[in-house]
Tab-separated table of C-alpha atoms in Angstrom:
chain	number	residue	atom	x	y	z
Q	590	UNK	CA	143.864	94.217	184.860
Q	591	UNK	CA	147.371	95.483	185.673
Q	592	UNK	CA	148.749	98.775	184.335
Q	593	UNK	CA	151.396	98.362	181.613
Q	594	UNK	CA	154.974	99.475	182.095
Q	595	UNK	CA	154.552	102.020	179.309
Q	596	UNK	CA	151.488	103.553	180.967
Q	597	UNK	CA	153.284	103.694	184.330
Q	598	UNK	CA	156.250	105.427	182.716
Q	599	UNK	CA	154.016	108.008	181.012
Q	600	UNK	CA	152.237	108.838	184.271
Q	601	UNK	CA	155.503	109.070	186.224
Q	602	UNK	CA	157.057	111.382	183.626
Q	603	UNK	CA	154.007	113.633	183.742
Q	604	UNK	CA	153.966	113.748	187.546
Q	605	UNK	CA	157.674	114.532	187.642
Q	606	UNK	CA	157.090	117.463	185.303
Q	607	UNK	CA	154.244	118.709	187.508
Q	608	UNK	CA	156.444	118.547	190.590
Q	609	UNK	CA	159.643	119.996	189.125
Q	610	UNK	CA	158.433	122.522	186.534
Q	611	UNK	CA	155.109	123.627	188.018
Q	612	UNK	CA	155.907	123.145	191.684
Q	613	UNK	CA	152.747	121.133	192.362
Q	614	UNK	CA	152.215	120.174	196.012
Q	615	UNK	CA	152.521	116.576	197.172
Q	616	UNK	CA	148.758	116.279	197.724
Q	617	UNK	CA	148.119	117.561	194.208
Q	618	UNK	CA	150.569	115.052	192.731
Q	619	UNK	CA	148.935	112.181	194.627
Q	620	UNK	CA	145.484	113.283	193.465
Q	621	UNK	CA	146.679	113.249	189.838
Q	622	UNK	CA	148.247	109.847	190.391
Q	623	UNK	CA	144.997	108.350	191.706
Q	624	UNK	CA	142.960	109.767	188.837
Q	625	UNK	CA	145.415	108.653	186.152
Q	626	UNK	CA	145.985	105.208	187.665
Q	627	UNK	CA	142.222	104.702	187.786
Q	628	UNK	CA	141.947	105.597	184.101
Q	629	UNK	CA	144.923	103.364	183.245
Q	630	UNK	CA	143.319	100.396	185.017
Q	631	UNK	CA	140.082	100.819	183.068
Q	632	UNK	CA	141.884	101.325	179.754
Q	633	UNK	CA	144.304	98.419	180.260
Q	634	UNK	CA	141.953	96.104	178.408
Q	635	UNK	CA	141.289	98.620	175.627
Q	636	UNK	CA	144.777	99.322	174.350
Q	637	UNK	CA	146.100	101.062	177.445
Q	638	UNK	CA	146.290	104.652	178.660
Q	639	UNK	CA	149.204	105.708	176.450
Q	640	UNK	CA	147.369	104.515	173.312
Q	641	UNK	CA	143.949	105.824	174.392
Q	642	UNK	CA	141.574	107.179	171.757
Q	643	UNK	CA	138.719	109.610	172.074
Q	644	UNK	CA	136.333	106.647	172.019
Q	645	UNK	CA	138.045	104.757	174.848
Q	646	UNK	CA	138.223	107.909	176.967
Q	647	UNK	CA	134.497	108.463	176.424
Q	648	UNK	CA	133.930	104.845	177.471
Q	649	UNK	CA	135.909	105.501	180.663
Q	650	UNK	CA	133.844	108.586	181.482
Q	651	UNK	CA	130.622	106.705	180.699
Q	652	UNK	CA	131.674	103.952	183.091
Q	653	UNK	CA	132.300	106.544	185.819
Q	654	UNK	CA	128.786	107.928	185.282
Q	655	UNK	CA	127.283	104.440	185.562
Q	656	UNK	CA	129.141	103.977	188.848
Q	657	UNK	CA	127.459	107.111	190.172
Q	658	UNK	CA	130.436	109.485	190.191
Q	659	UNK	CA	129.368	113.142	190.302
Q	660	UNK	CA	129.785	115.569	187.397
Q	661	UNK	CA	132.518	117.437	189.268
Q	662	UNK	CA	134.491	114.219	189.870
Q	663	UNK	CA	134.207	113.157	186.231
Q	664	UNK	CA	135.289	116.630	185.122
Q	665	UNK	CA	138.304	116.475	187.435
Q	666	UNK	CA	139.387	113.084	186.078
Q	667	UNK	CA	138.976	114.288	182.492
Q	668	UNK	CA	141.051	117.363	183.349
Q	669	UNK	CA	143.862	115.119	184.602
Q	670	UNK	CA	143.742	113.150	181.345
Q	671	UNK	CA	143.781	116.335	179.264
Q	672	UNK	CA	146.896	117.558	181.025
Q	673	UNK	CA	148.613	114.181	180.662
Q	674	UNK	CA	147.996	114.005	176.911
Q	675	UNK	CA	148.967	117.638	176.345
Q	676	UNK	CA	152.222	116.797	178.073
Q	677	UNK	CA	152.765	113.694	175.922
Q	678	UNK	CA	151.963	115.705	172.784
Q	679	UNK	CA	154.328	118.527	173.777
Q	680	UNK	CA	157.060	115.986	174.455
Q	681	UNK	CA	156.586	114.409	171.027
Q	682	UNK	CA	155.532	111.075	172.512
Q	683	UNK	CA	152.117	111.261	170.859
Q	684	UNK	CA	151.115	112.848	167.573
Q	685	UNK	CA	147.680	113.879	168.829
Q	686	UNK	CA	145.632	114.686	171.909
Q	687	UNK	CA	142.719	112.229	172.155
Q	688	UNK	CA	140.935	114.332	174.782
Q	689	UNK	CA	140.421	117.232	172.345
Q	690	UNK	CA	137.052	116.067	170.953
Q	691	UNK	CA	135.825	114.784	174.344
Q	692	UNK	CA	133.249	116.977	176.043
Q	693	UNK	CA	133.275	117.103	179.814
Q	694	UNK	CA	130.316	116.815	182.108
Q	695	UNK	CA	128.525	120.132	182.121
Q	696	UNK	CA	128.334	121.375	185.650
Q	697	UNK	CA	125.308	123.546	186.167
Q	698	UNK	CA	126.111	126.730	187.978
Q	699	UNK	CA	123.395	127.592	190.480
Q	700	UNK	CA	121.961	131.067	190.292
Q	701	UNK	CA	123.270	133.239	193.099
Q	702	UNK	CA	121.020	134.141	196.010
Q	703	UNK	CA	119.871	137.703	195.580
Q	704	UNK	CA	118.307	140.120	198.049
Q	705	UNK	CA	115.453	142.299	196.883
Q	706	UNK	CA	115.948	146.055	196.781
Q	707	UNK	CA	113.408	146.389	199.594
Q	708	UNK	CA	115.435	144.031	201.796
Q	709	UNK	CA	118.647	145.928	201.097
Q	710	UNK	CA	116.897	149.188	201.958
Q	711	UNK	CA	115.748	147.732	205.289
Q	712	UNK	CA	119.256	146.538	206.048
Q	713	UNK	CA	120.842	149.901	205.213
Q	714	UNK	CA	118.175	151.889	207.048
Q	715	UNK	CA	118.596	149.852	210.229
Q	716	UNK	CA	122.392	150.114	210.098
Q	717	UNK	CA	122.051	153.910	209.781
Q	718	UNK	CA	119.513	154.124	212.622
Q	719	UNK	CA	121.656	152.039	214.986
Q	720	UNK	CA	124.778	154.066	214.177
Q	721	UNK	CA	122.893	157.304	214.969
Q	722	UNK	CA	121.568	156.118	218.350
Q	723	UNK	CA	122.401	159.006	220.760
Q	724	UNK	CA	122.558	156.618	223.733
Q	725	UNK	CA	125.626	154.801	222.401
Q	726	UNK	CA	128.911	155.185	224.250
Q	727	UNK	CA	131.894	156.126	222.000
Q	728	UNK	CA	133.306	152.543	221.661
Q	729	UNK	CA	129.851	151.146	220.841
Q	730	UNK	CA	129.282	153.960	218.355
Q	731	UNK	CA	132.520	153.055	216.555
Q	732	UNK	CA	131.323	149.463	216.158
Q	733	UNK	CA	127.865	150.540	214.976
Q	734	UNK	CA	129.195	153.086	212.480
Q	735	UNK	CA	131.810	150.598	211.285
Q	736	UNK	CA	129.059	148.114	210.467
Q	737	UNK	CA	127.123	150.831	208.650
Q	738	UNK	CA	130.197	151.719	206.585
Q	739	UNK	CA	130.870	148.071	205.754
Q	740	UNK	CA	127.313	147.473	204.550
Q	741	UNK	CA	127.100	150.773	202.647
Q	742	UNK	CA	130.442	150.178	200.926
Q	743	UNK	CA	129.676	146.578	200.073
Q	744	UNK	CA	126.360	147.404	198.429
Q	745	UNK	CA	127.750	150.553	196.794
Q	746	UNK	CA	130.774	148.817	195.251
Q	747	UNK	CA	130.182	145.064	195.063
Q	748	UNK	CA	133.631	144.391	196.518
Q	749	UNK	CA	134.703	140.894	197.489
Q	750	UNK	CA	134.593	140.624	201.276
Q	751	UNK	CA	138.373	140.113	201.388
Q	752	UNK	CA	138.802	143.367	199.431
Q	753	UNK	CA	136.357	145.191	201.685
Q	754	UNK	CA	137.873	144.332	205.074
Q	755	UNK	CA	141.391	145.157	203.831
Q	756	UNK	CA	140.659	148.644	202.505
Q	757	UNK	CA	143.290	151.274	203.448
Q	758	UNK	CA	142.645	153.953	206.067
Q	759	UNK	CA	143.565	156.618	203.492
Q	760	UNK	CA	139.903	156.455	202.390
Q	761	UNK	CA	139.013	158.458	205.498
Q	762	UNK	CA	140.815	161.535	204.206
Q	763	UNK	CA	140.447	161.010	200.471
Q	764	UNK	CA	137.712	163.028	198.766
Q	765	UNK	CA	137.870	161.013	195.559
Q	766	UNK	CA	134.657	159.635	194.103
Q	767	UNK	CA	136.432	156.368	193.281
Q	768	UNK	CA	138.485	154.000	195.409
Q	769	UNK	CA	141.408	151.857	194.239
Q	770	UNK	CA	140.901	148.157	194.933
Q	771	UNK	CA	143.528	145.427	194.622
Q	772	UNK	CA	141.736	142.216	193.671
Q	773	UNK	CA	142.662	138.722	192.586
Q	774	UNK	CA	146.056	138.399	190.938
Q	775	UNK	CA	147.048	141.776	192.456
Q	776	UNK	CA	145.077	143.508	189.714
Q	777	UNK	CA	143.968	147.017	190.624
Q	778	UNK	CA	140.654	148.452	189.533
Q	779	UNK	CA	138.896	151.719	190.301
Q	780	UNK	CA	135.455	151.451	191.877
Q	781	UNK	CA	133.112	154.451	192.298
Q	782	UNK	CA	131.328	155.108	195.586
Q	783	UNK	CA	128.130	157.066	196.123
Q	784	UNK	CA	127.126	159.828	198.494
Q	785	UNK	CA	125.672	157.494	201.129
Q	786	UNK	CA	128.887	155.485	201.396
Q	787	UNK	CA	130.963	158.677	201.501
Q	788	UNK	CA	128.764	160.099	204.272
Q	789	UNK	CA	129.086	156.870	206.247
Q	790	UNK	CA	132.876	157.041	205.916
Q	791	UNK	CA	132.839	160.600	207.259
Q	792	UNK	CA	130.689	159.517	210.214
Q	793	UNK	CA	133.088	156.641	210.867
Q	794	UNK	CA	136.045	159.017	210.943
Q	795	UNK	CA	134.198	161.268	213.400
Q	796	UNK	CA	133.316	158.310	215.637
Q	797	UNK	CA	136.929	157.138	215.679
Q	798	UNK	CA	138.089	160.604	216.682
Q	799	UNK	CA	135.459	160.890	219.432
Q	800	UNK	CA	136.462	157.513	220.852
Q	801	UNK	CA	140.155	158.452	220.514
Q	802	UNK	CA	140.880	155.254	218.579
Q	803	UNK	CA	144.468	155.037	217.360
Q	804	UNK	CA	144.765	154.372	213.629
Q	805	UNK	CA	148.464	153.570	213.527
Q	806	UNK	CA	148.204	150.669	211.083
Q	807	UNK	CA	147.382	150.891	207.388
Q	808	UNK	CA	143.825	149.507	207.593
Q	809	UNK	CA	140.458	151.235	207.487
Q	810	UNK	CA	138.998	148.572	209.761
Q	811	UNK	CA	141.822	147.701	212.200
Q	812	UNK	CA	141.386	144.715	214.511
Q	813	UNK	CA	143.364	142.531	216.871
Q	814	UNK	CA	143.813	139.732	214.347
Q	815	UNK	CA	146.609	137.988	212.486
Q	816	UNK	CA	146.084	140.240	209.459
Q	817	UNK	CA	145.710	143.386	211.539
Q	818	UNK	CA	142.296	144.155	210.068
Q	819	UNK	CA	138.725	142.993	210.579
Q	820	UNK	CA	138.276	139.353	209.589
Q	821	UNK	CA	135.826	138.215	206.953
Q	822	UNK	CA	134.257	135.825	209.449
Q	823	UNK	CA	133.541	138.517	212.051
Q	824	UNK	CA	131.979	140.810	209.468
Q	825	UNK	CA	129.870	137.904	208.201
Q	826	UNK	CA	128.529	137.273	211.722
Q	827	UNK	CA	127.797	140.961	212.297
Q	828	UNK	CA	125.967	141.159	208.957
Q	829	UNK	CA	123.770	138.163	209.790
Q	830	UNK	CA	122.973	139.647	213.198
Q	831	UNK	CA	121.991	142.935	211.539
Q	832	UNK	CA	119.779	141.020	209.093
Q	833	UNK	CA	118.009	139.267	211.968
Q	834	UNK	CA	117.325	142.625	213.648
Q	835	UNK	CA	115.922	143.852	210.319
Q	836	UNK	CA	113.571	140.825	210.187
Q	837	UNK	CA	115.465	139.270	207.290
Q	838	UNK	CA	116.287	135.563	207.491
Q	839	UNK	CA	119.991	135.424	208.471
Q	840	UNK	CA	120.564	132.286	206.394
Q	841	UNK	CA	119.670	134.323	203.326
Q	842	UNK	CA	122.368	136.916	204.010
Q	843	UNK	CA	126.143	136.908	203.603
Q	844	UNK	CA	128.696	139.404	202.266
Q	845	UNK	CA	128.717	137.426	199.006
Q	846	UNK	CA	124.930	137.689	198.702
Q	847	UNK	CA	125.137	141.471	199.125
Q	848	UNK	CA	127.803	141.552	196.382
Q	849	UNK	CA	125.391	139.643	194.131
Q	850	UNK	CA	122.628	142.108	195.012
Q	851	UNK	CA	124.881	144.959	193.891
Q	852	UNK	CA	125.413	143.326	190.482
Q	853	UNK	CA	121.829	142.179	189.960
Q	854	UNK	CA	120.287	145.512	190.901
Q	855	UNK	CA	122.663	147.361	188.578
Q	856	UNK	CA	121.653	145.118	185.683
Q	857	UNK	CA	117.961	145.450	186.515
Q	858	UNK	CA	118.335	149.211	186.199
Q	859	UNK	CA	120.027	149.101	182.808
Q	860	UNK	CA	123.750	148.598	183.452
Q	861	UNK	CA	125.837	146.882	180.785
Q	862	UNK	CA	127.140	143.383	181.564
Q	863	UNK	CA	130.696	144.403	180.637
Q	864	UNK	CA	130.571	147.344	183.024
Q	865	UNK	CA	129.396	145.064	185.837
Q	866	UNK	CA	132.212	142.645	184.983
Q	867	UNK	CA	134.717	145.464	185.427
Q	868	UNK	CA	133.182	146.630	188.710
Q	869	UNK	CA	133.144	143.106	190.154
Q	870	UNK	CA	136.737	142.467	189.108
Q	871	UNK	CA	135.913	139.386	187.048
Q	872	UNK	CA	138.774	138.501	184.719
Q	873	UNK	CA	136.444	136.591	182.368
Q	874	UNK	CA	133.001	137.677	181.173
Q	875	UNK	CA	131.834	134.063	181.546
Q	876	UNK	CA	131.967	134.496	185.310
Q	877	UNK	CA	129.689	137.524	185.117
Q	878	UNK	CA	127.274	135.669	182.831
Q	879	UNK	CA	125.642	133.982	185.823
Q	880	UNK	CA	123.614	137.215	185.836
Q	881	UNK	CA	122.240	136.784	182.312
Q	882	UNK	CA	118.895	135.721	183.824
Q	883	UNK	CA	118.582	139.294	185.094
Q	884	UNK	CA	119.185	140.639	181.594
Q	885	UNK	CA	116.642	138.200	180.150
Q	886	UNK	CA	114.013	139.360	182.641
Q	887	UNK	CA	114.773	142.996	181.827
Q	888	UNK	CA	114.540	142.424	178.066
Q	889	UNK	CA	111.306	140.467	178.432
Q	890	UNK	CA	109.797	143.342	180.438
Q	891	UNK	CA	111.073	145.865	177.896
Q	892	UNK	CA	109.443	144.018	174.990
Q	893	UNK	CA	106.189	143.302	176.821
Q	894	UNK	CA	105.790	146.944	177.884
Q	895	UNK	CA	106.966	148.774	174.776
Q	896	UNK	CA	106.635	146.553	171.678
Q	897	UNK	CA	103.447	147.329	169.743
Q	898	UNK	CA	102.692	143.640	169.149
Q	899	UNK	CA	102.654	143.049	172.917
Q	900	UNK	CA	99.995	145.646	173.722
Q	901	UNK	CA	96.594	144.314	174.668
Q	902	UNK	CA	93.710	145.707	172.624
Q	903	UNK	CA	95.873	147.019	169.778
Q	904	UNK	CA	94.100	147.962	166.549
């Protein structure tokens, strides 16, 4: 069934607003157009898109599910409809938003891969051993110590890999117990570092001096790259290679997995979820709540070990 003139006009007005006021890219506009035109075609026989109700929108989403569309696709199409009707409501063209009562498909967030503490210890120990190899020539020592610093800092701070590789070289001379990190949205947070990471930084500075490496740029990990610092991809490959040498499956390891290990191990040892949120640089606690399974395990262990009703053989 064809889309009505009124529905076409509503979609065009919305897309014009997205382009002019929000500066949406052409590809984004076309994606919205496809999603909204698809909804308009389905709703054409049920009063149209402009006059849609919560019931007809639910029918549209149900039809998408029957056709085998994924949860993420259905959520995206519902999001497009929500934005359209909020626009129509704001413009006074509709007195309500029919998408308000409509629940989207609940996308299950997979639990993050997590390394055990024993695996992290093996990784850190090997990085330290390789960096201390007396047979290494100065350039090779710089690379080995750099990898040790990267791994120590990542596990000590839980930084995003983009934050890690772009750290400033001023950390080499700073004696502060915390480092300033500029994260998403240019928001700065202060992250503490431990003795092991500080010692690795000192060893890195000594290796750079011994190899007479020039540190003219602003980066702690300078490289011949477009950014001027070590790339995320190169560090990721070096980390996987280190894992393989430590007899850890490389597919199990990535900078992101080590960041998750940082958070999970903190929580296992009693850290507060809000504190971990702050350290990770999560703007919303809901993002950090993927770790609630760690808290549940900790609480279960606490009750089973210390609650009197859980003790075997109690009087």
